[in-house]
JSON list of C-alpha atoms in Angstrom, two decimals:
[
{"chain": "F", "resi": 5, "resn": "MET", "atom": "CA", "xyz": [-23.22, -124.29, -0.07]},
{"chain": "F", "resi": 6, "resn": "GLU", "atom": "CA", "xyz": [-26.39, -127.04, 0.76]},
{"chain": "F", "resi": 7, "resn": "GLU", "atom": "CA", "xyz": [-27.23, -127.14, 4.77]},
{"chain": "F", "resi": 8, "resn": "VAL", "atom": "CA", "xyz": [-26.56, -130.33, 6.03]},
{"chain": "F", "resi": 9, "resn": "LYS", "atom": "CA", "xyz": [-26.74, -131.11, 9.61]},
{"chain": "F", "resi": 10, "resn": "ASN", "atom": "CA", "xyz": [-24.17, -131.34, 11.73]},
{"chain": "F", "resi": 11, "resn": "THR", "atom": "CA", "xyz": [-22.12, -128.99, 9.40]},
{"chain": "F", "resi": 12, "resn": "VAL", "atom": "CA", "xyz": [-20.57, -125.47, 11.00]},
{"chain": "F", "resi": 13, "resn": "TYR", "atom": "CA", "xyz": [-20.38, -123.47, 8.03]},
{"chain": "F", "resi": 14, "resn": "VAL", "atom": "CA", "xyz": [-17.76, -121.02, 7.89]},
{"chain": "F", "resi": 15, "resn": "TYR", "atom": "CA", "xyz": [-17.57, -117.83, 5.44]},
{"chain": "F", "resi": 16, "resn": "VAL", "atom": "CA", "xyz": [-14.46, -116.08, 5.25]},
{"chain": "F", "resi": 17, "resn": "ASP", "atom": "CA", "xyz": [-12.91, -112.42, 3.93]},
{"chain": "F", "resi": 18, "resn": "GLU", "atom": "CA", "xyz": [-9.71, -110.62, 5.12]},
{"chain": "F", "resi": 19, "resn": "SER", "atom": "CA", "xyz": [-8.83, -106.29, 4.87]},
{"chain": "F", "resi": 20, "resn": "GLY", "atom": "CA", "xyz": [-5.53, -105.14, 4.66]},
{"chain": "F", "resi": 21, "resn": "SER", "atom": "CA", "xyz": [-2.26, -107.37, 3.63]},
{"chain": "F", "resi": 22, "resn": "ILE", "atom": "CA", "xyz": [0.68, -109.55, 4.56]},
{"chain": "F", "resi": 23, "resn": "THR", "atom": "CA", "xyz": [3.36, -107.26, 4.18]},
{"chain": "F", "resi": 24, "resn": "LYS", "atom": "CA", "xyz": [6.70, -105.15, 4.98]},
{"chain": "F", "resi": 25, "resn": "THR", "atom": "CA", "xyz": [5.82, -102.64, 2.28]},
{"chain": "F", "resi": 26, "resn": "ASN", "atom": "CA", "xyz": [5.27, -99.36, 3.65]},
{"chain": "F", "resi": 27, "resn": "ILE", "atom": "CA", "xyz": [3.99, -100.74, 7.02]},
{"chain": "F", "resi": 28, "resn": "SER", "atom": "CA", "xyz": [3.48, -97.39, 9.11]},
{"chain": "F", "resi": 29, "resn": "ASN", "atom": "CA", "xyz": [-0.29, -97.58, 6.61]},
{"chain": "F", "resi": 30, "resn": "ASN", "atom": "CA", "xyz": [-0.43, -101.19, 6.15]},
{"chain": "F", "resi": 31, "resn": "ARG", "atom": "CA", "xyz": [0.07, -102.23, 9.71]},
{"chain": "F", "resi": 32, "resn": "TYR", "atom": "CA", "xyz": [-2.34, -104.41, 10.23]},
{"chain": "F", "resi": 33, "resn": "PHE", "atom": "CA", "xyz": [-3.87, -107.82, 8.21]},
{"chain": "F", "resi": 34, "resn": "ILE", "atom": "CA", "xyz": [-7.57, -109.08, 9.22]},
{"chain": "F", "resi": 35, "resn": "ILE", "atom": "CA", "xyz": [-9.28, -111.60, 8.74]},
{"chain": "F", "resi": 36, "resn": "ALA", "atom": "CA", "xyz": [-12.87, -111.97, 9.60]},
{"chain": "F", "resi": 37, "resn": "MET", "atom": "CA", "xyz": [-15.04, -115.56, 9.80]},
{"chain": "F", "resi": 38, "resn": "LEU", "atom": "CA", "xyz": [-18.60, -115.72, 10.15]},
{"chain": "F", "resi": 39, "resn": "PHE", "atom": "CA", "xyz": [-19.51, -119.32, 11.76]},
{"chain": "F", "resi": 40, "resn": "THR", "atom": "CA", "xyz": [-23.22, -120.24, 11.25]},
{"chain": "F", "resi": 41, "resn": "ASP", "atom": "CA", "xyz": [-25.62, -123.41, 11.80]},
{"chain": "F", "resi": 42, "resn": "ASN", "atom": "CA", "xyz": [-28.21, -121.58, 9.15]},
{"chain": "F", "resi": 43, "resn": "PRO", "atom": "CA", "xyz": [-26.85, -119.61, 6.54]},
{"chain": "F", "resi": 44, "resn": "THR", "atom": "CA", "xyz": [-29.88, -119.41, 5.15]},
{"chain": "F", "resi": 45, "resn": "ALA", "atom": "CA", "xyz": [-31.57, -117.51, 7.69]},
{"chain": "F", "resi": 46, "resn": "ILE", "atom": "CA", "xyz": [-28.88, -115.52, 7.87]},
{"chain": "F", "resi": 47, "resn": "ARG", "atom": "CA", "xyz": [-27.92, -114.84, 3.98]},
{"chain": "F", "resi": 48, "resn": "ARG", "atom": "CA", "xyz": [-31.90, -113.76, 3.68]},
{"chain": "F", "resi": 49, "resn": "LEU", "atom": "CA", "xyz": [-31.84, -111.19, 6.51]},
{"chain": "F", "resi": 50, "resn": "PHE", "atom": "CA", "xyz": [-28.48, -109.52, 4.90]},
{"chain": "F", "resi": 51, "resn": "LYS", "atom": "CA", "xyz": [-29.85, -109.75, 1.75]},
{"chain": "F", "resi": 52, "resn": "LYS", "atom": "CA", "xyz": [-33.03, -107.84, 3.02]},
{"chain": "F", "resi": 53, "resn": "LYS", "atom": "CA", "xyz": [-30.83, -105.14, 4.41]},
{"chain": "F", "resi": 54, "resn": "ILE", "atom": "CA", "xyz": [-29.20, -104.31, 0.72]},
{"chain": "F", "resi": 55, "resn": "SER", "atom": "CA", "xyz": [-32.14, -104.60, -0.99]},
{"chain": "F", "resi": 56, "resn": "GLN", "atom": "CA", "xyz": [-33.55, -101.75, 1.49]},
{"chain": "F", "resi": 57, "resn": "LEU", "atom": "CA", "xyz": [-30.34, -99.84, 1.25]},
{"chain": "F", "resi": 58, "resn": "ILE", "atom": "CA", "xyz": [-29.94, -99.70, -2.40]},
{"chain": "F", "resi": 59, "resn": "LYS", "atom": "CA", "xyz": [-33.85, -99.19, -3.00]},
{"chain": "F", "resi": 60, "resn": "ASN", "atom": "CA", "xyz": [-33.75, -95.39, -3.00]},
{"chain": "F", "resi": 61, "resn": "ASP", "atom": "CA", "xyz": [-30.04, -95.10, -3.68]},
{"chain": "F", "resi": 62, "resn": "SER", "atom": "CA", "xyz": [-29.58, -94.90, -7.68]},
{"chain": "F", "resi": 63, "resn": "LYS", "atom": "CA", "xyz": [-25.79, -94.40, -7.32]},
{"chain": "F", "resi": 64, "resn": "ARG", "atom": "CA", "xyz": [-25.20, -97.86, -5.39]},
{"chain": "F", "resi": 65, "resn": "LYS", "atom": "CA", "xyz": [-28.14, -99.60, -7.65]},
{"chain": "F", "resi": 66, "resn": "GLU", "atom": "CA", "xyz": [-25.84, -98.75, -10.57]},
{"chain": "F", "resi": 67, "resn": "THR", "atom": "CA", "xyz": [-22.89, -100.27, -8.70]},
{"chain": "F", "resi": 68, "resn": "LEU", "atom": "CA", "xyz": [-24.69, -103.54, -7.77]},
{"chain": "F", "resi": 69, "resn": "ILE", "atom": "CA", "xyz": [-26.22, -104.49, -11.14]},
{"chain": "F", "resi": 70, "resn": "LYS", "atom": "CA", "xyz": [-22.48, -103.86, -12.84]},
{"chain": "F", "resi": 71, "resn": "ASN", "atom": "CA", "xyz": [-20.46, -105.34, -10.21]},
{"chain": "F", "resi": 72, "resn": "LYS", "atom": "CA", "xyz": [-22.96, -107.79, -8.65]},
{"chain": "F", "resi": 73, "resn": "GLU", "atom": "CA", "xyz": [-21.92, -107.05, -5.03]},
{"chain": "F", "resi": 74, "resn": "ILE", "atom": "CA", "xyz": [-21.77, -103.62, -3.18]},
{"chain": "F", "resi": 75, "resn": "LYS", "atom": "CA", "xyz": [-17.92, -103.65, -0.90]},
{"chain": "F", "resi": 76, "resn": "GLY", "atom": "CA", "xyz": [-17.81, -103.44, 2.21]},
{"chain": "F", "resi": 77, "resn": "SER", "atom": "CA", "xyz": [-14.88, -100.42, 1.67]},
{"chain": "F", "resi": 78, "resn": "ASP", "atom": "CA", "xyz": [-17.73, -98.79, -0.27]},
{"chain": "F", "resi": 79, "resn": "ILE", "atom": "CA", "xyz": [-20.27, -98.17, 2.06]},
{"chain": "F", "resi": 80, "resn": "SER", "atom": "CA", "xyz": [-20.22, -95.87, 4.97]},
{"chain": "F", "resi": 81, "resn": "GLU", "atom": "CA", "xyz": [-20.42, -97.18, 9.00]},
{"chain": "F", "resi": 82, "resn": "SER", "atom": "CA", "xyz": [-23.36, -95.82, 9.27]},
{"chain": "F", "resi": 83, "resn": "LYS", "atom": "CA", "xyz": [-25.14, -97.24, 6.73]},
{"chain": "F", "resi": 84, "resn": "LYS", "atom": "CA", "xyz": [-23.44, -100.79, 7.82]},
{"chain": "F", "resi": 85, "resn": "LEU", "atom": "CA", "xyz": [-24.97, -100.27, 11.19]},
{"chain": "F", "resi": 86, "resn": "GLN", "atom": "CA", "xyz": [-28.25, -100.99, 9.67]},
{"chain": "F", "resi": 87, "resn": "ILE", "atom": "CA", "xyz": [-27.80, -103.57, 8.33]},
{"chain": "F", "resi": 88, "resn": "TYR", "atom": "CA", "xyz": [-25.65, -105.82, 11.48]},
{"chain": "F", "resi": 89, "resn": "GLN", "atom": "CA", "xyz": [-28.39, -104.18, 13.55]},
{"chain": "F", "resi": 90, "resn": "HIS", "atom": "CA", "xyz": [-31.11, -106.15, 11.63]},
{"chain": "F", "resi": 91, "resn": "VAL", "atom": "CA", "xyz": [-28.59, -109.62, 11.27]},
{"chain": "F", "resi": 92, "resn": "LEU", "atom": "CA", "xyz": [-27.42, -109.43, 14.67]},
{"chain": "F", "resi": 93, "resn": "THR", "atom": "CA", "xyz": [-31.19, -108.50, 16.28]},
{"chain": "F", "resi": 94, "resn": "HIS", "atom": "CA", "xyz": [-32.75, -111.53, 14.32]},
{"chain": "F", "resi": 95, "resn": "GLY", "atom": "CA", "xyz": [-29.52, -113.87, 13.84]},
{"chain": "F", "resi": 96, "resn": "LYS", "atom": "CA", "xyz": [-27.26, -113.80, 16.92]},
{"chain": "F", "resi": 97, "resn": "ASP", "atom": "CA", "xyz": [-28.77, -117.03, 18.32]},
{"chain": "F", "resi": 98, "resn": "THR", "atom": "CA", "xyz": [-27.28, -118.75, 14.13]},
{"chain": "F", "resi": 99, "resn": "LEU", "atom": "CA", "xyz": [-23.94, -116.67, 14.68]},
{"chain": "F", "resi": 100, "resn": "GLU", "atom": "CA", "xyz": [-20.57, -116.31, 15.87]},
{"chain": "F", "resi": 101, "resn": "LEU", "atom": "CA", "xyz": [-17.72, -113.59, 14.51]},
{"chain": "F", "resi": 102, "resn": "GLY", "atom": "CA", "xyz": [-13.86, -114.16, 14.72]},
{"chain": "F", "resi": 103, "resn": "ILE", "atom": "CA", "xyz": [-11.91, -111.89, 13.72]},
{"chain": "F", "resi": 104, "resn": "ILE", "atom": "CA", "xyz": [-7.77, -112.51, 13.31]},
{"chain": "F", "resi": 105, "resn": "VAL", "atom": "CA", "xyz": [-5.72, -109.65, 13.47]},
{"chain": "F", "resi": 106, "resn": "LEU", "atom": "CA", "xyz": [-1.96, -109.95, 12.52]},
{"chain": "F", "resi": 107, "resn": "ASP", "atom": "CA", "xyz": [-0.01, -106.75, 13.56]},
{"chain": "F", "resi": 108, "resn": "ASN", "atom": "CA", "xyz": [2.81, -106.68, 10.61]},
{"chain": "F", "resi": 109, "resn": "ASN", "atom": "CA", "xyz": [5.39, -105.11, 12.91]},
{"chain": "F", "resi": 110, "resn": "TYR", "atom": "CA", "xyz": [5.79, -108.55, 14.06]},
{"chain": "F", "resi": 111, "resn": "ALA", "atom": "CA", "xyz": [5.88, -110.51, 11.41]},
{"chain": "F", "resi": 112, "resn": "THR", "atom": "CA", "xyz": [9.51, -112.08, 9.54]},
{"chain": "F", "resi": 113, "resn": "ASP", "atom": "CA", "xyz": [10.33, -111.87, 6.18]},
{"chain": "F", "resi": 114, "resn": "LYS", "atom": "CA", "xyz": [9.84, -115.71, 6.33]},
{"chain": "F", "resi": 115, "resn": "PHE", "atom": "CA", "xyz": [6.39, -115.53, 7.54]},
{"chain": "F", "resi": 116, "resn": "ILE", "atom": "CA", "xyz": [5.36, -112.95, 4.43]},
{"chain": "F", "resi": 117, "resn": "GLU", "atom": "CA", "xyz": [7.15, -114.92, 1.78]},
{"chain": "F", "resi": 118, "resn": "ASN", "atom": "CA", "xyz": [3.96, -116.41, 1.07]},
{"chain": "F", "resi": 119, "resn": "HIS", "atom": "CA", "xyz": [0.59, -115.33, 1.29]},
{"chain": "F", "resi": 120, "resn": "ALA", "atom": "CA", "xyz": [-1.47, -118.31, 1.16]},
{"chain": "F", "resi": 121, "resn": "ARG", "atom": "CA", "xyz": [0.91, -120.48, 3.79]},
{"chain": "F", "resi": 122, "resn": "ALA", "atom": "CA", "xyz": [0.48, -117.54, 5.93]},
{"chain": "F", "resi": 123, "resn": "PHE", "atom": "CA", "xyz": [-2.90, -117.05, 6.01]},
{"chain": "F", "resi": 124, "resn": "ASN", "atom": "CA", "xyz": [-3.37, -121.20, 6.80]},
{"chain": "F", "resi": 125, "resn": "TYR", "atom": "CA", "xyz": [-0.82, -121.20, 9.75]},
{"chain": "F", "resi": 126, "resn": "LEU", "atom": "CA", "xyz": [-3.36, -117.86, 11.25]},
{"chain": "F", "resi": 127, "resn": "VAL", "atom": "CA", "xyz": [-6.81, -119.94, 10.70]},
{"chain": "F", "resi": 128, "resn": "GLN", "atom": "CA", "xyz": [-5.34, -122.87, 11.64]},
{"chain": "F", "resi": 129, "resn": "VAL", "atom": "CA", "xyz": [-3.85, -121.42, 15.07]},
{"chain": "F", "resi": 130, "resn": "TYR", "atom": "CA", "xyz": [-6.85, -119.71, 15.34]},
{"chain": "F", "resi": 131, "resn": "PHE", "atom": "CA", "xyz": [-9.60, -122.54, 15.26]},
{"chain": "F", "resi": 132, "resn": "ASP", "atom": "CA", "xyz": [-6.76, -124.64, 18.05]},
{"chain": "F", "resi": 133, "resn": "SER", "atom": "CA", "xyz": [-6.91, -122.17, 20.17]},
{"chain": "F", "resi": 134, "resn": "CYS", "atom": "CA", "xyz": [-9.31, -119.71, 20.69]},
{"chain": "F", "resi": 135, "resn": "TYR", "atom": "CA", "xyz": [-12.49, -121.68, 18.44]},
{"chain": "F", "resi": 136, "resn": "ARG", "atom": "CA", "xyz": [-11.21, -124.82, 20.43]},
{"chain": "F", "resi": 137, "resn": "LYS", "atom": "CA", "xyz": [-11.25, -123.30, 24.04]},
{"chain": "F", "resi": 138, "resn": "HIS", "atom": "CA", "xyz": [-14.45, -120.40, 23.16]},
{"chain": "F", "resi": 139, "resn": "SER", "atom": "CA", "xyz": [-16.77, -121.47, 19.97]},
{"chain": "F", "resi": 140, "resn": "LYS", "atom": "CA", "xyz": [-20.30, -122.26, 20.97]},
{"chain": "F", "resi": 141, "resn": "TYR", "atom": "CA", "xyz": [-19.99, -124.56, 18.66]},
{"chain": "F", "resi": 142, "resn": "MET", "atom": "CA", "xyz": [-16.95, -125.79, 19.49]},
{"chain": "F", "resi": 143, "resn": "THR", "atom": "CA", "xyz": [-17.92, -130.15, 20.13]},
{"chain": "F", "resi": 144, "resn": "GLY", "atom": "CA", "xyz": [-15.14, -132.25, 18.40]},
{"chain": "F", "resi": 145, "resn": "SER", "atom": "CA", "xyz": [-17.38, -133.78, 15.84]},
{"chain": "F", "resi": 146, "resn": "GLY", "atom": "CA", "xyz": [-19.38, -133.27, 12.64]},
{"chain": "F", "resi": 147, "resn": "LYS", "atom": "CA", "xyz": [-18.17, -131.01, 9.75]},
{"chain": "F", "resi": 148, "resn": "ILE", "atom": "CA", "xyz": [-16.92, -127.57, 9.59]},
{"chain": "F", "resi": 149, "resn": "GLU", "atom": "CA", "xyz": [-17.25, -126.45, 6.49]},
{"chain": "F", "resi": 150, "resn": "ILE", "atom": "CA", "xyz": [-15.50, -122.98, 4.71]},
{"chain": "F", "resi": 151, "resn": "LEU", "atom": "CA", "xyz": [-15.93, -120.84, 2.06]},
{"chain": "F", "resi": 152, "resn": "LEU", "atom": "CA", "xyz": [-13.58, -118.15, 1.22]},
{"chain": "F", "resi": 153, "resn": "ASP", "atom": "CA", "xyz": [-13.37, -115.49, -1.44]},
{"chain": "F", "resi": 154, "resn": "GLU", "atom": "CA", "xyz": [-10.99, -116.52, -4.24]},
{"chain": "F", "resi": 155, "resn": "GLN", "atom": "CA", "xyz": [-10.07, -112.83, -5.34]},
{"chain": "F", "resi": 156, "resn": "ASN", "atom": "CA", "xyz": [-8.17, -112.73, -2.13]},
{"chain": "F", "resi": 157, "resn": "VAL", "atom": "CA", "xyz": [-6.71, -116.29, -0.35]},
{"chain": "F", "resi": 158, "resn": "ALA", "atom": "CA", "xyz": [-6.63, -118.55, -3.91]},
{"chain": "F", "resi": 159, "resn": "THR", "atom": "CA", "xyz": [-4.59, -116.85, -6.27]},
{"chain": "F", "resi": 160, "resn": "GLY", "atom": "CA", "xyz": [-1.65, -118.41, -6.19]},
{"chain": "F", "resi": 161, "resn": "ALA", "atom": "CA", "xyz": [-2.06, -120.67, -3.73]},
{"chain": "F", "resi": 162, "resn": "LYS", "atom": "CA", "xyz": [0.42, -123.39, -3.13]},
{"chain": "F", "resi": 163, "resn": "TYR", "atom": "CA", "xyz": [-0.94, -124.75, 0.10]},
{"chain": "F", "resi": 164, "resn": "ASN", "atom": "CA", "xyz": [-4.29, -126.37, 0.40]},
{"chain": "F", "resi": 165, "resn": "LEU", "atom": "CA", "xyz": [-6.25, -125.56, 3.38]},
{"chain": "F", "resi": 166, "resn": "GLU", "atom": "CA", "xyz": [-8.61, -128.35, 3.78]},
{"chain": "F", "resi": 167, "resn": "GLU", "atom": "CA", "xyz": [-5.66, -130.51, 3.55]},
{"chain": "F", "resi": 168, "resn": "TYR", "atom": "CA", "xyz": [-4.07, -128.45, 6.23]},
{"chain": "F", "resi": 169, "resn": "LEU", "atom": "CA", "xyz": [-6.70, -127.90, 8.56]},
{"chain": "F", "resi": 170, "resn": "ASN", "atom": "CA", "xyz": [-7.69, -131.71, 8.38]},
{"chain": "F", "resi": 171, "resn": "GLN", "atom": "CA", "xyz": [-4.02, -132.73, 8.91]},
{"chain": "F", "resi": 172, "resn": "GLN", "atom": "CA", "xyz": [-3.48, -130.31, 12.08]},
{"chain": "F", "resi": 173, "resn": "LEU", "atom": "CA", "xyz": [-6.75, -130.63, 13.53]},
{"chain": "F", "resi": 174, "resn": "THR", "atom": "CA", "xyz": [-8.79, -133.87, 12.77]},
{"chain": "F", "resi": 175, "resn": "MET", "atom": "CA", "xyz": [-6.66, -136.37, 13.95]},
{"chain": "F", "resi": 176, "resn": "SER", "atom": "CA", "xyz": [-5.12, -135.89, 17.52]},
{"chain": "F", "resi": 177, "resn": "ASN", "atom": "CA", "xyz": [-7.61, -134.11, 20.27]},
{"chain": "F", "resi": 178, "resn": "PRO", "atom": "CA", "xyz": [-9.50, -133.05, 16.86]},
{"chain": "F", "resi": 179, "resn": "ILE", "atom": "CA", "xyz": [-12.22, -130.44, 16.57]},
{"chain": "F", "resi": 180, "resn": "CYS", "atom": "CA", "xyz": [-14.26, -131.59, 14.28]},
{"chain": "F", "resi": 181, "resn": "ASP", "atom": "CA", "xyz": [-14.43, -135.20, 11.82]},
{"chain": "F", "resi": 182, "resn": "SER", "atom": "CA", "xyz": [-13.59, -133.34, 8.57]},
{"chain": "F", "resi": 183, "resn": "PHE", "atom": "CA", "xyz": [-12.79, -129.94, 6.67]},
{"chain": "F", "resi": 184, "resn": "ALA", "atom": "CA", "xyz": [-14.32, -128.84, 3.70]},
{"chain": "F", "resi": 185, "resn": "ALA", "atom": "CA", "xyz": [-12.98, -125.37, 2.24]},
{"chain": "F", "resi": 186, "resn": "ASN", "atom": "CA", "xyz": [-13.66, -124.20, -1.04]},
{"chain": "F", "resi": 187, "resn": "TYR", "atom": "CA", "xyz": [-13.60, -120.61, -3.23]},
{"chain": "F", "resi": 188, "resn": "THR", "atom": "CA", "xyz": [-15.91, -118.89, -4.89]},
{"chain": "F", "resi": 189, "resn": "ASP", "atom": "CA", "xyz": [-16.45, -115.57, -6.01]},
{"chain": "F", "resi": 190, "resn": "SER", "atom": "CA", "xyz": [-17.81, -113.17, -3.37]},
{"chain": "F", "resi": 191, "resn": "LYS", "atom": "CA", "xyz": [-20.53, -112.31, -6.11]},
{"chain": "F", "resi": 192, "resn": "ASN", "atom": "CA", "xyz": [-22.01, -115.72, -6.13]},
{"chain": "F", "resi": 193, "resn": "GLU", "atom": "CA", "xyz": [-22.06, -115.61, -1.94]},
{"chain": "F", "resi": 194, "resn": "LYS", "atom": "CA", "xyz": [-24.51, -113.14, 0.03]},
{"chain": "F", "resi": 195, "resn": "LEU", "atom": "CA", "xyz": [-22.18, -114.09, 3.46]},
{"chain": "F", "resi": 196, "resn": "VAL", "atom": "CA", "xyz": [-19.29, -113.78, 2.09]},
{"chain": "F", "resi": 197, "resn": "GLN", "atom": "CA", "xyz": [-19.93, -110.59, 0.82]},
{"chain": "F", "resi": 198, "resn": "LEU", "atom": "CA", "xyz": [-21.14, -109.92, 4.97]},
{"chain": "F", "resi": 199, "resn": "ALA", "atom": "CA", "xyz": [-17.58, -110.82, 6.06]},
{"chain": "F", "resi": 200, "resn": "ASP", "atom": "CA", "xyz": [-16.07, -108.05, 3.88]},
{"chain": "F", "resi": 201, "resn": "PHE", "atom": "CA", "xyz": [-18.71, -106.31, 5.06]},
{"chain": "F", "resi": 202, "resn": "VAL", "atom": "CA", "xyz": [-17.43, -106.57, 8.71]},
{"chain": "F", "resi": 203, "resn": "ALA", "atom": "CA", "xyz": [-13.63, -107.27, 7.88]},
{"chain": "F", "resi": 204, "resn": "ASN", "atom": "CA", "xyz": [-13.75, -103.95, 6.98]},
{"chain": "F", "resi": 205, "resn": "THR", "atom": "CA", "xyz": [-15.23, -102.58, 9.53]},
{"chain": "F", "resi": 206, "resn": "PHE", "atom": "CA", "xyz": [-12.43, -103.76, 12.10]},
{"chain": "F", "resi": 207, "resn": "TYR", "atom": "CA", "xyz": [-10.09, -102.86, 9.87]},
{"chain": "F", "resi": 208, "resn": "ARG", "atom": "CA", "xyz": [-10.97, -99.10, 9.51]},
{"chain": "F", "resi": 209, "resn": "ASN", "atom": "CA", "xyz": [-11.50, -99.33, 13.42]},
{"chain": "F", "resi": 210, "resn": "ILE", "atom": "CA", "xyz": [-8.03, -101.06, 13.86]},
{"chain": "F", "resi": 211, "resn": "GLU", "atom": "CA", "xyz": [-5.73, -99.72, 11.14]},
{"chain": "F", "resi": 212, "resn": "LYS", "atom": "CA", "xyz": [-7.65, -96.15, 10.57]},
{"chain": "F", "resi": 213, "resn": "LYS", "atom": "CA", "xyz": [-9.26, -95.43, 13.88]},
{"chain": "F", "resi": 214, "resn": "ASP", "atom": "CA", "xyz": [-12.22, -94.59, 12.65]},
{"chain": "F", "resi": 215, "resn": "GLU", "atom": "CA", "xyz": [-14.77, -92.80, 15.35]},
{"chain": "F", "resi": 216, "resn": "ASN", "atom": "CA", "xyz": [-17.49, -93.96, 13.02]},
{"chain": "F", "resi": 217, "resn": "SER", "atom": "CA", "xyz": [-16.70, -97.83, 13.12]},
{"chain": "F", "resi": 218, "resn": "ALA", "atom": "CA", "xyz": [-17.17, -97.76, 17.09]},
{"chain": "F", "resi": 219, "resn": "GLU", "atom": "CA", "xyz": [-21.04, -98.83, 16.83]},
{"chain": "F", "resi": 220, "resn": "ASN", "atom": "CA", "xyz": [-20.32, -101.33, 15.01]},
{"chain": "F", "resi": 221, "resn": "ILE", "atom": "CA", "xyz": [-17.74, -102.73, 16.49]},
{"chain": "F", "resi": 222, "resn": "LYS", "atom": "CA", "xyz": [-19.65, -102.90, 19.63]},
{"chain": "F", "resi": 223, "resn": "LEU", "atom": "CA", "xyz": [-22.54, -104.15, 18.31]},
{"chain": "F", "resi": 224, "resn": "TRP", "atom": "CA", "xyz": [-19.98, -107.32, 17.16]},
{"chain": "F", "resi": 225, "resn": "MET", "atom": "CA", "xyz": [-18.82, -107.75, 20.29]},
{"chain": "F", "resi": 226, "resn": "ASP", "atom": "CA", "xyz": [-21.13, -109.67, 22.25]},
{"chain": "F", "resi": 227, "resn": "SER", "atom": "CA", "xyz": [-21.08, -111.90, 19.32]},
{"chain": "F", "resi": 228, "resn": "LEU", "atom": "CA", "xyz": [-16.86, -112.58, 19.01]},
{"chain": "F", "resi": 229, "resn": "CYS", "atom": "CA", "xyz": [-15.51, -115.99, 19.48]},
{"chain": "F", "resi": 230, "resn": "GLY", "atom": "CA", "xyz": [-14.12, -115.54, 23.24]},
{"chain": "F", "resi": 231, "resn": "ASP", "atom": "CA", "xyz": [-15.38, -111.98, 23.75]},
{"chain": "F", "resi": 232, "resn": "ASP", "atom": "CA", "xyz": [-12.54, -110.65, 22.12]},
{"chain": "F", "resi": 233, "resn": "ILE", "atom": "CA", "xyz": [-10.34, -110.47, 18.72]},
{"chain": "F", "resi": 234, "resn": "PHE", "atom": "CA", "xyz": [-7.24, -112.95, 18.14]},
{"chain": "F", "resi": 235, "resn": "ASP", "atom": "CA", "xyz": [-4.68, -111.11, 18.55]},
{"chain": "F", "resi": 236, "resn": "PHE", "atom": "CA", "xyz": [-1.55, -112.71, 16.18]},
{"chain": "F", "resi": 237, "resn": "SER", "atom": "CA", "xyz": [1.35, -110.59, 17.94]},
{"chain": "F", "resi": 238, "resn": "GLU", "atom": "CA", "xyz": [4.14, -111.02, 20.12]},
{"chain": "F", "resi": 239, "resn": "ALA", "atom": "CA", "xyz": [3.17, -108.24, 22.43]},
{"chain": "F", "resi": 240, "resn": "HIS", "atom": "CA", "xyz": [-0.62, -108.57, 22.20]},
{"chain": "F", "resi": 241, "resn": "ASP", "atom": "CA", "xyz": [-1.29, -105.04, 22.41]},
{"chain": "F", "resi": 242, "resn": "ILE", "atom": "CA", "xyz": [-3.73, -104.35, 19.28]},
{"chain": "F", "resi": 243, "resn": "LYS", "atom": "CA", "xyz": [-6.35, -102.54, 20.61]},
{"chain": "F", "resi": 244, "resn": "LEU", "atom": "CA", "xyz": [-10.02, -101.98, 19.64]},
{"chain": "F", "resi": 245, "resn": "ASN", "atom": "CA", "xyz": [-11.28, -97.96, 19.45]},
{"chain": "F", "resi": 246, "resn": "PHE", "atom": "CA", "xyz": [-14.49, -97.39, 21.41]}
]
């Protein structure tokens, strides 16, 4: 996306599933949303650390050449720590993180029967609540451009996210003048890849209770919109594991 003045850019990926299948191992669905008004700077920071990461790692270099990207699930939390530290040390002022967590135990069969509709609803509620009340980018005007990984949320989509958000959030008590939502292969956008890394880190922490993710979660806390995850469950009992 080409940078435009008075525009907030949002890069989105997810981890886990909206499902009732094998729920003991698939309890949580997580959406990571990276907000920035300077994507060029954040992209440059991420690319630099990825290049350093693979410089002396022939296996990861081969993966990058073959797949055009490294997935967050294929990299350790200790390696991610180096990337996150660099991005947040130099780019924190132009970055904000939104994390939506759905507990599938509370999801009804009706809710999960259409992934795209459920996804759009989760995003809309997040914007209407957490973003509206807490985001440093909330002005009530300008444009919000969202870029999502097509592999996850675009396949079979019957519900148009852009149209939905514009209907819900730009007419009455608007949070911006307009929304744009587009889909891309994550191979083509480094910041969607970074969103994938972050979604996977929070998934490992919440779903897997992975102790190695704790330090990375702590790093992101100061950048979280509202200083916490957006807990989309009836009991609001989802806990981060530090």
